[in-house]
């Protein structure tokens, strides 16, 4: 069974659209856990466009599964993570202009800053995951700085199947093969593998079937469905799309 981490950022996006107290991502996280989620993920961005520090603080108190904090490698975020102590810190690249995280970390370009963040966060007792593209050179660089856990970026795979799964979509096979090869390569270096970004009820199954992939982090598509059918049903339907 592949585990599911539910990203509740976009519940906070709806709240921040009106700068209102509702809907509360903390409530959404608890409902996701009740429906069987194995973990809760939030991305505290430098611009605080959705999740705020208050959310991370409350989630740390109430989440009973695992709390994963996505964060850029900045002094501010490292300070917050080592103070609030989520179970996992996922290191992601971040720019102000992007709508969502664009691409994985460039570990090859900045091995020392990634290594130093890993050291500080692990020193505080956190598990550290690196969000990287399914690229063997990046994985090799991650292995050389001692990474033990990566989240492979499924955005290119998801973009190759925009209307759902079809063997005829150009690029589908190529992007899935890249995910399989990257997962096997990471495992051969002793690196544990998670995956996420852009996954939907329609495209998730080939990724959850990759044996090395332990857990998927899924946000937008679950929250989108939750606005129509409720969080618990949306989470249950994703779990069955993954593991049926
Ligand atoms: N993993 C990472 C590292 C992300 O930045 C995001 C988006 O916040 C996700 C997974 C979830 O992506 P989506 O919202 O497209 O499911």
PDB file of C-alpha atoms and ligand atoms in Angstrom:
ATOM      1  CA  UNK A   1       0.000   0.000   0.000  1.00  0.00           C
ATOM      2  CA  UNK A   2       1.345   3.380  -0.981  1.00  0.00           C
ATOM      3  CA  UNK A   3       0.889   5.991   1.741  1.00  0.00           C
ATOM      4  CA  UNK A   4      -0.910   9.294   1.138  1.00  0.00           C
ATOM      5  CA  UNK A   5       0.212  12.662   2.443  1.00  0.00           C
ATOM      6  CA  UNK A   6      -2.504  15.291   1.976  1.00  0.00           C
ATOM      7  CA  UNK A   7      -1.355  18.838   1.260  1.00  0.00           C
ATOM      8  CA  UNK A   8      -3.903  21.322   2.674  1.00  0.00           C
ATOM      9  CA  UNK A   9      -2.297  24.535   1.321  1.00  0.00           C
ATOM     10  CA  UNK A  10      -5.235  25.343  -0.912  1.00  0.00           C
ATOM     11  CA  UNK A  11      -7.750  25.254   1.900  1.00  0.00           C
ATOM     12  CA  UNK A  12      -5.689  28.177   3.209  1.00  0.00           C
ATOM     13  CA  UNK A  13      -5.736  29.722  -0.287  1.00  0.00           C
ATOM     14  CA  UNK A  14      -9.539  29.959  -0.064  1.00  0.00           C
ATOM     15  CA  UNK A  15      -9.275  31.458   3.425  1.00  0.00           C
ATOM     16  CA  UNK A  16      -6.707  34.042   2.345  1.00  0.00           C
ATOM     17  CA  UNK A  17      -8.824  35.031  -0.685  1.00  0.00           C
ATOM     18  CA  UNK A  18     -11.032  36.852   1.844  1.00  0.00           C
ATOM     19  CA  UNK A  19      -8.499  37.192   4.690  1.00  0.00           C
ATOM     20  CA  UNK A  20     -11.216  35.414   6.703  1.00  0.00           C
ATOM     21  CA  UNK A  21     -10.914  32.833   9.495  1.00  0.00           C
ATOM     22  CA  UNK A  22     -12.533  30.133   7.326  1.00  0.00           C
ATOM     23  CA  UNK A  23     -11.979  27.574   5.942  1.00  0.00           C
ATOM     24  CA  UNK A  24      -9.325  26.474   8.421  1.00  0.00           C
ATOM     25  CA  UNK A  25      -6.602  24.182   7.028  1.00  0.00           C
ATOM     26  CA  UNK A  26      -6.246  22.711  10.524  1.00  0.00           C
ATOM     27  CA  UNK A  27      -9.848  21.430  10.426  1.00  0.00           C
ATOM     28  CA  UNK A  28      -9.233  20.099   6.907  1.00  0.00           C
ATOM     29  CA  UNK A  29      -6.125  18.254   8.108  1.00  0.00           C
ATOM     30  CA  UNK A  30      -8.030  16.550  10.926  1.00  0.00           C
ATOM     31  CA  UNK A  31     -10.786  15.448   8.526  1.00  0.00           C
ATOM     32  CA  UNK A  32      -8.139  14.116   6.113  1.00  0.00           C
ATOM     33  CA  UNK A  33      -6.610  12.084   8.944  1.00  0.00           C
ATOM     34  CA  UNK A  34     -10.025  10.718   9.931  1.00  0.00           C
ATOM     35  CA  UNK A  35     -10.509   9.561   6.336  1.00  0.00           C
ATOM     36  CA  UNK A  36      -7.199   7.645   6.360  1.00  0.00           C
ATOM     37  CA  UNK A  37      -4.486  10.086   5.285  1.00  0.00           C
ATOM     38  CA  UNK A  38      -1.047   8.927   6.444  1.00  0.00           C
ATOM     39  CA  UNK A  39       0.318  12.429   6.811  1.00  0.00           C
ATOM     40  CA  UNK A  40      -0.374  16.141   6.390  1.00  0.00           C
ATOM     41  CA  UNK A  41       1.771  18.485   4.321  1.00  0.00           C
ATOM     42  CA  UNK A  42       1.895  22.279   4.240  1.00  0.00           C
ATOM     43  CA  UNK A  43       4.170  24.692   2.415  1.00  0.00           C
ATOM     44  CA  UNK A  44       5.009  27.789   4.443  1.00  0.00           C
ATOM     45  CA  UNK A  45       6.079  30.176   1.706  1.00  0.00           C
ATOM     46  CA  UNK A  46       8.180  33.293   2.265  1.00  0.00           C
ATOM     47  CA  UNK A  47       5.261  35.455   1.037  1.00  0.00           C
ATOM     48  CA  UNK A  48       2.703  33.612   3.277  1.00  0.00           C
ATOM     49  CA  UNK A  49       0.233  33.506   0.387  1.00  0.00           C
ATOM     50  CA  UNK A  50      -1.668  30.573   1.898  1.00  0.00           C
ATOM     51  CA  UNK A  51      -0.269  28.782   4.950  1.00  0.00           C
ATOM     52  CA  UNK A  52       0.742  30.979   7.883  1.00  0.00           C
ATOM     53  CA  UNK A  53       3.008  30.269  10.828  1.00  0.00           C
ATOM     54  CA  UNK A  54      -0.063  29.974  13.089  1.00  0.00           C
ATOM     55  CA  UNK A  55      -1.261  27.027  10.953  1.00  0.00           C
ATOM     56  CA  UNK A  56       2.025  25.154  11.274  1.00  0.00           C
ATOM     57  CA  UNK A  57       2.051  25.757  15.027  1.00  0.00           C
ATOM     58  CA  UNK A  58      -1.486  24.421  15.495  1.00  0.00           C
ATOM     59  CA  UNK A  59      -0.943  21.518  13.094  1.00  0.00           C
ATOM     60  CA  UNK A  60       2.150  20.524  15.089  1.00  0.00           C
ATOM     61  CA  UNK A  61      -0.083  20.254  18.147  1.00  0.00           C
ATOM     62  CA  UNK A  62      -3.006  18.358  16.635  1.00  0.00           C
ATOM     63  CA  UNK A  63      -1.734  16.183  13.781  1.00  0.00           C
ATOM     64  CA  UNK A  64      -1.467  12.615  15.011  1.00  0.00           C
ATOM     65  CA  UNK A  65      -0.006  11.074  11.845  1.00  0.00           C
ATOM     66  CA  UNK A  66       3.045  12.886  10.472  1.00  0.00           C
ATOM     67  CA  UNK A  67       3.499  16.561   9.679  1.00  0.00           C
ATOM     68  CA  UNK A  68       5.603  17.441   6.646  1.00  0.00           C
ATOM     69  CA  UNK A  69       6.701  21.072   6.205  1.00  0.00           C
ATOM     70  CA  UNK A  70       7.702  22.099   2.689  1.00  0.00           C
ATOM     71  CA  UNK A  71      10.178  24.951   2.880  1.00  0.00           C
ATOM     72  CA  UNK A  72      12.725  26.929   0.918  1.00  0.00           C
ATOM     73  CA  UNK A  73      16.322  26.852   2.101  1.00  0.00           C
ATOM     74  CA  UNK A  74      16.375  30.226   3.858  1.00  0.00           C
ATOM     75  CA  UNK A  75      17.558  31.238   7.307  1.00  0.00           C
ATOM     76  CA  UNK A  76      13.986  32.217   8.230  1.00  0.00           C
ATOM     77  CA  UNK A  77      12.511  28.828   7.298  1.00  0.00           C
ATOM     78  CA  UNK A  78      15.302  26.821   8.925  1.00  0.00           C
ATOM     79  CA  UNK A  79      14.708  28.798  12.135  1.00  0.00           C
ATOM     80  CA  UNK A  80      10.935  28.129  12.008  1.00  0.00           C
ATOM     81  CA  UNK A  81      11.397  24.413  11.247  1.00  0.00           C
ATOM     82  CA  UNK A  82      13.873  23.863  14.055  1.00  0.00           C
ATOM     83  CA  UNK A  83      11.530  25.692  16.456  1.00  0.00           C
ATOM     84  CA  UNK A  84       8.198  24.104  15.434  1.00  0.00           C
ATOM     85  CA  UNK A  85       9.628  20.626  14.757  1.00  0.00           C
ATOM     86  CA  UNK A  86       7.492  19.008  12.040  1.00  0.00           C
ATOM     87  CA  UNK A  87       8.329  15.321  11.546  1.00  0.00           C
ATOM     88  CA  UNK A  88       9.741  15.998   8.085  1.00  0.00           C
ATOM     89  CA  UNK A  89      11.113  19.039   6.283  1.00  0.00           C
ATOM     90  CA  UNK A  90      10.889  18.872   2.495  1.00  0.00           C
ATOM     91  CA  UNK A  91      13.348  21.263   0.873  1.00  0.00           C
ATOM     92  CA  UNK A  92      11.927  22.913  -2.244  1.00  0.00           C
ATOM     93  CA  UNK A  93      13.001  25.742  -4.557  1.00  0.00           C
ATOM     94  CA  UNK A  94      10.790  28.823  -4.292  1.00  0.00           C
ATOM     95  CA  UNK A  95      10.345  32.008  -6.316  1.00  0.00           C
ATOM     96  CA  UNK A  96       7.869  34.845  -5.735  1.00  0.00           C
ATOM     97  CA  UNK A  97       6.465  34.794  -9.281  1.00  0.00           C
ATOM     98  CA  UNK A  98       5.581  31.087  -9.445  1.00  0.00           C
ATOM     99  CA  UNK A  99       1.971  29.927  -9.064  1.00  0.00           C
ATOM    100  CA  UNK A 100       3.196  26.629  -7.604  1.00  0.00           C
ATOM    101  CA  UNK A 101       6.601  25.010  -7.075  1.00  0.00           C
ATOM    102  CA  UNK A 102       8.287  24.882 -10.459  1.00  0.00           C
ATOM    103  CA  UNK A 103      10.810  22.090 -10.819  1.00  0.00           C
ATOM    104  CA  UNK A 104      12.926  20.347  -8.253  1.00  0.00           C
ATOM    105  CA  UNK A 105      15.884  21.588  -6.237  1.00  0.00           C
ATOM    106  CA  UNK A 106      19.073  22.067  -8.215  1.00  0.00           C
ATOM    107  CA  UNK A 107      21.299  20.060  -5.859  1.00  0.00           C
ATOM    108  CA  UNK A 108      24.151  20.027  -8.409  1.00  0.00           C
ATOM    109  CA  UNK A 109      24.261  23.843  -8.454  1.00  0.00           C
ATOM    110  CA  UNK A 110      24.291  24.349  -4.660  1.00  0.00           C
ATOM    111  CA  UNK A 111      25.403  21.144  -2.902  1.00  0.00           C
ATOM    112  CA  UNK A 112      26.912  22.974   0.074  1.00  0.00           C
ATOM    113  CA  UNK A 113      23.808  24.985   1.000  1.00  0.00           C
ATOM    114  CA  UNK A 114      21.609  21.870   0.677  1.00  0.00           C
ATOM    115  CA  UNK A 115      24.048  19.800   2.728  1.00  0.00           C
ATOM    116  CA  UNK A 116      24.242  22.445   5.425  1.00  0.00           C
ATOM    117  CA  UNK A 117      20.410  22.723   5.679  1.00  0.00           C
ATOM    118  CA  UNK A 118      20.139  18.916   5.920  1.00  0.00           C
ATOM    119  CA  UNK A 119      22.716  18.907   8.706  1.00  0.00           C
ATOM    120  CA  UNK A 120      20.987  21.628  10.737  1.00  0.00           C
ATOM    121  CA  UNK A 121      17.500  20.141  10.350  1.00  0.00           C
ATOM    122  CA  UNK A 122      18.620  16.576  11.071  1.00  0.00           C
ATOM    123  CA  UNK A 123      20.509  17.918  14.058  1.00  0.00           C
ATOM    124  CA  UNK A 124      17.172  19.202  15.407  1.00  0.00           C
ATOM    125  CA  UNK A 125      15.678  15.713  14.987  1.00  0.00           C
ATOM    126  CA  UNK A 126      13.776  16.240  11.710  1.00  0.00           C
ATOM    127  CA  UNK A 127      13.701  13.846   8.802  1.00  0.00           C
ATOM    128  CA  UNK A 128      14.738  15.725   5.634  1.00  0.00           C
ATOM    129  CA  UNK A 129      13.415  15.101   2.138  1.00  0.00           C
ATOM    130  CA  UNK A 130      14.690  16.764  -1.053  1.00  0.00           C
ATOM    131  CA  UNK A 131      12.159  17.603  -3.761  1.00  0.00           C
ATOM    132  CA  UNK A 132      13.967  16.832  -6.999  1.00  0.00           C
ATOM    133  CA  UNK A 133      13.217  16.073 -10.621  1.00  0.00           C
ATOM    134  CA  UNK A 134      13.499  12.435 -11.770  1.00  0.00           C
ATOM    135  CA  UNK A 135      16.977  13.187 -13.089  1.00  0.00           C
ATOM    136  CA  UNK A 136      19.840  10.775 -12.436  1.00  0.00           C
ATOM    137  CA  UNK A 137      22.471  13.520 -12.224  1.00  0.00           C
ATOM    138  CA  UNK A 138      20.488  15.375  -9.548  1.00  0.00           C
ATOM    139  CA  UNK A 139      19.924  12.117  -7.679  1.00  0.00           C
ATOM    140  CA  UNK A 140      23.634  11.350  -7.871  1.00  0.00           C
ATOM    141  CA  UNK A 141      24.375  14.816  -6.421  1.00  0.00           C
ATOM    142  CA  UNK A 142      21.803  14.178  -3.657  1.00  0.00           C
ATOM    143  CA  UNK A 143      23.430  10.853  -2.879  1.00  0.00           C
ATOM    144  CA  UNK A 144      26.888  12.463  -2.702  1.00  0.00           C
ATOM    145  CA  UNK A 145      25.740  14.961  -0.061  1.00  0.00           C
ATOM    146  CA  UNK A 146      24.256  12.149   2.016  1.00  0.00           C
ATOM    147  CA  UNK A 147      20.507  12.535   1.298  1.00  0.00           C
ATOM    148  CA  UNK A 148      18.464   9.650   2.647  1.00  0.00           C
ATOM    149  CA  UNK A 149      15.033  10.646   1.326  1.00  0.00           C
ATOM    150  CA  UNK A 150      13.770  12.328  -1.853  1.00  0.00           C
ATOM    151  CA  UNK A 151      10.384  13.333  -3.216  1.00  0.00           C
ATOM    152  CA  UNK A 152      10.466  12.891  -6.988  1.00  0.00           C
ATOM    153  CA  UNK A 153       8.710  15.656  -8.912  1.00  0.00           C
ATOM    154  CA  UNK A 154       5.851  14.177 -10.952  1.00  0.00           C
ATOM    155  CA  UNK A 155       4.933  17.501 -12.662  1.00  0.00           C
ATOM    156  CA  UNK A 156       6.328  16.497 -16.083  1.00  0.00           C
ATOM    157  CA  UNK A 157       4.540  13.129 -15.865  1.00  0.00           C
ATOM    158  CA  UNK A 158       1.277  14.876 -14.891  1.00  0.00           C
ATOM    159  CA  UNK A 159       1.617  17.361 -17.742  1.00  0.00           C
ATOM    160  CA  UNK A 160       2.089  14.465 -20.172  1.00  0.00           C
ATOM    161  CA  UNK A 161      -1.358  13.080 -19.263  1.00  0.00           C
ATOM    162  CA  UNK A 162      -3.479  16.249 -19.031  1.00  0.00           C
ATOM    163  CA  UNK A 163      -6.753  14.556 -19.834  1.00  0.00           C
ATOM    164  CA  UNK A 164      -6.152  11.358 -17.939  1.00  0.00           C
ATOM    165  CA  UNK A 165      -4.297   8.199 -18.745  1.00  0.00           C
ATOM    166  CA  UNK A 166      -3.780   7.257 -22.316  1.00  0.00           C
ATOM    167  CA  UNK A 167      -0.950   5.250 -23.787  1.00  0.00           C
ATOM    168  CA  UNK A 168      -1.382   7.500 -26.831  1.00  0.00           C
ATOM    169  CA  UNK A 169      -0.586  10.771 -25.076  1.00  0.00           C
ATOM    170  CA  UNK A 170       2.771  11.957 -26.425  1.00  0.00           C
ATOM    171  CA  UNK A 171       5.348  11.772 -23.679  1.00  0.00           C
ATOM    172  CA  UNK A 172       3.357   9.557 -21.276  1.00  0.00           C
ATOM    173  CA  UNK A 173       5.647   6.518 -21.593  1.00  0.00           C
ATOM    174  CA  UNK A 174       8.776   8.622 -21.579  1.00  0.00           C
ATOM    175  CA  UNK A 175       7.858  10.479 -18.376  1.00  0.00           C
ATOM    176  CA  UNK A 176       6.672   7.325 -16.613  1.00  0.00           C
ATOM    177  CA  UNK A 177       9.899   5.530 -17.595  1.00  0.00           C
ATOM    178  CA  UNK A 178      11.889   8.445 -16.139  1.00  0.00           C
ATOM    179  CA  UNK A 179      10.017   8.071 -12.844  1.00  0.00           C
ATOM    180  CA  UNK A 180      10.652   4.308 -12.767  1.00  0.00           C
ATOM    181  CA  UNK A 181      14.334   4.676 -13.628  1.00  0.00           C
ATOM    182  CA  UNK A 182      14.858   7.471 -11.085  1.00  0.00           C
ATOM    183  CA  UNK A 183      13.116   5.457  -8.354  1.00  0.00           C
ATOM    184  CA  UNK A 184      15.292   2.408  -9.039  1.00  0.00           C
ATOM    185  CA  UNK A 185      18.446   4.544  -9.160  1.00  0.00           C
ATOM    186  CA  UNK A 186      17.617   6.247  -5.842  1.00  0.00           C
ATOM    187  CA  UNK A 187      16.928   2.908  -4.169  1.00  0.00           C
ATOM    188  CA  UNK A 188      20.234   1.531  -5.507  1.00  0.00           C
ATOM    189  CA  UNK A 189      21.952   4.393  -3.628  1.00  0.00           C
ATOM    190  CA  UNK A 190      20.023   3.636  -0.436  1.00  0.00           C
ATOM    191  CA  UNK A 191      17.732   6.673  -0.832  1.00  0.00           C
ATOM    192  CA  UNK A 192      14.048   6.257   0.096  1.00  0.00           C
ATOM    193  CA  UNK A 193      11.560   7.565  -2.475  1.00  0.00           C
ATOM    194  CA  UNK A 194       8.371   9.632  -2.229  1.00  0.00           C
ATOM    195  CA  UNK A 195       6.667  11.404  -5.144  1.00  0.00           C
ATOM    196  CA  UNK A 196       4.250  14.210  -5.871  1.00  0.00           C
ATOM    197  CA  UNK A 197       3.082  17.289  -7.757  1.00  0.00           C
ATOM    198  CA  UNK A 198       0.212  17.464 -10.201  1.00  0.00           C
ATOM    199  CA  UNK A 199      -1.145  14.017  -9.356  1.00  0.00           C
ATOM    200  CA  UNK A 200      -4.875  13.448  -9.844  1.00  0.00           C
ATOM    201  CA  UNK A 201      -7.495  10.734  -9.408  1.00  0.00           C
ATOM    202  CA  UNK A 202      -6.973   9.941 -13.093  1.00  0.00           C
ATOM    203  CA  UNK A 203      -3.180   9.780 -13.370  1.00  0.00           C
ATOM    204  CA  UNK A 204      -2.094   8.509  -9.942  1.00  0.00           C
ATOM    205  CA  UNK A 205      -2.176   4.745 -10.404  1.00  0.00           C
ATOM    206  CA  UNK A 206       0.963   4.167 -12.555  1.00  0.00           C
ATOM    207  CA  UNK A 207       2.982   6.225 -10.043  1.00  0.00           C
ATOM    208  CA  UNK A 208       1.613   4.483  -6.936  1.00  0.00           C
ATOM    209  CA  UNK A 209       2.463   1.154  -8.610  1.00  0.00           C
ATOM    210  CA  UNK A 210       6.197   1.939  -8.743  1.00  0.00           C
ATOM    211  CA  UNK A 211       7.508  -0.400  -6.019  1.00  0.00           C
ATOM    212  CA  UNK A 212      10.095   2.011  -4.562  1.00  0.00           C
ATOM    213  CA  UNK A 213       7.590   4.869  -4.125  1.00  0.00           C
ATOM    214  CA  UNK A 214       6.505   4.732  -0.485  1.00  0.00           C
ATOM    215  CA  UNK A 215       4.262   7.781  -0.299  1.00  0.00           C
ATOM    216  CA  UNK A 216       2.574  10.371  -2.518  1.00  0.00           C
ATOM    217  CA  UNK A 217       2.028  14.009  -1.582  1.00  0.00           C
ATOM    218  CA  UNK A 218      -1.139  15.293  -3.198  1.00  0.00           C
ATOM    219  CA  UNK A 219      -2.788  18.666  -2.678  1.00  0.00           C
ATOM    220  CA  UNK A 220      -4.645  20.610  -5.323  1.00  0.00           C
ATOM    221  CA  UNK A 221      -6.676  17.789  -6.818  1.00  0.00           C
ATOM    222  CA  UNK A 222      -7.882  16.529  -3.432  1.00  0.00           C
ATOM    223  CA  UNK A 223      -8.801  20.015  -2.205  1.00  0.00           C
ATOM    224  CA  UNK A 224     -10.544  20.706  -5.537  1.00  0.00           C
ATOM    225  CA  UNK A 225     -12.701  17.618  -5.096  1.00  0.00           C
ATOM    226  CA  UNK A 226     -13.212  18.319  -1.394  1.00  0.00           C
ATOM    227  CA  UNK A 227     -14.903  21.645  -2.220  1.00  0.00           C
ATOM    228  CA  UNK A 228     -17.592  19.618  -3.997  1.00  0.00           C
ATOM    229  CA  UNK A 229     -17.868  16.343  -2.052  1.00  0.00           C
ATOM    230  CA  UNK A 230     -16.190  17.061   1.312  1.00  0.00           C
ATOM    231  CA  UNK A 231     -12.669  16.340   2.549  1.00  0.00           C
ATOM    232  CA  UNK A 232     -13.272  12.868   3.965  1.00  0.00           C
ATOM    233  CA  UNK A 233     -14.836  11.520   0.789  1.00  0.00           C
ATOM    234  CA  UNK A 234     -12.161  13.188  -1.366  1.00  0.00           C
ATOM    235  CA  UNK A 235      -9.374  11.532   0.664  1.00  0.00           C
ATOM    236  CA  UNK A 236     -11.056   8.116   0.636  1.00  0.00           C
ATOM    237  CA  UNK A 237     -11.520   8.304  -3.127  1.00  0.00           C
ATOM    238  CA  UNK A 238      -7.859   9.195  -3.642  1.00  0.00           C
ATOM    239  CA  UNK A 239      -6.737   6.296  -1.431  1.00  0.00           C
ATOM    240  CA  UNK A 240      -8.812   3.918  -3.505  1.00  0.00           C
ATOM    241  CA  UNK A 241      -7.557   5.420  -6.803  1.00  0.00           C
ATOM    242  CA  UNK A 242      -4.009   4.810  -5.532  1.00  0.00           C
ATOM    243  CA  UNK A 243      -4.370   1.373  -4.056  1.00  0.00           C
ATOM    244  CA  UNK A 244      -7.380  -0.316  -5.661  1.00  0.00           C
TER     245      UNK A 244
HETATM  246  N1  LIG B   1       5.097  18.102  -3.463  1.00  0.00           N
HETATM  247  C1  LIG B   1       5.684  19.318  -3.444  1.00  0.00           C
HETATM  248  C2  LIG B   1       7.128  19.405  -3.102  1.00  0.00           C
HETATM  249  C3  LIG B   1       4.929  20.487  -3.711  1.00  0.00           C
HETATM  250  O1  LIG B   1       5.532  21.693  -3.689  1.00  0.00           O
HETATM  251  C4  LIG B   1       3.551  20.360  -3.975  1.00  0.00           C
HETATM  252  C5  LIG B   1       2.722  21.591  -4.202  1.00  0.00           C
HETATM  253  O2  LIG B   1       2.677  22.361  -3.055  1.00  0.00           O
HETATM  254  C6  LIG B   1       2.988  19.067  -3.968  1.00  0.00           C
HETATM  255  C7  LIG B   1       3.779  17.961  -3.738  1.00  0.00           C
HETATM  256  C8  LIG B   1       1.539  18.851  -4.221  1.00  0.00           C
HETATM  257  O3  LIG B   1       1.255  19.209  -5.534  1.00  0.00           O
HETATM  258  P1  LIG B   1      -0.266  19.291  -5.990  1.00  0.00           P
HETATM  259  O4  LIG B   1      -0.909  20.384  -5.225  1.00  0.00           O
HETATM  260  O5  LIG B   1      -0.162  19.556  -7.461  1.00  0.00           O
HETATM  261  O6  LIG B   1      -0.865  17.940  -5.687  1.00  0.00           O
END
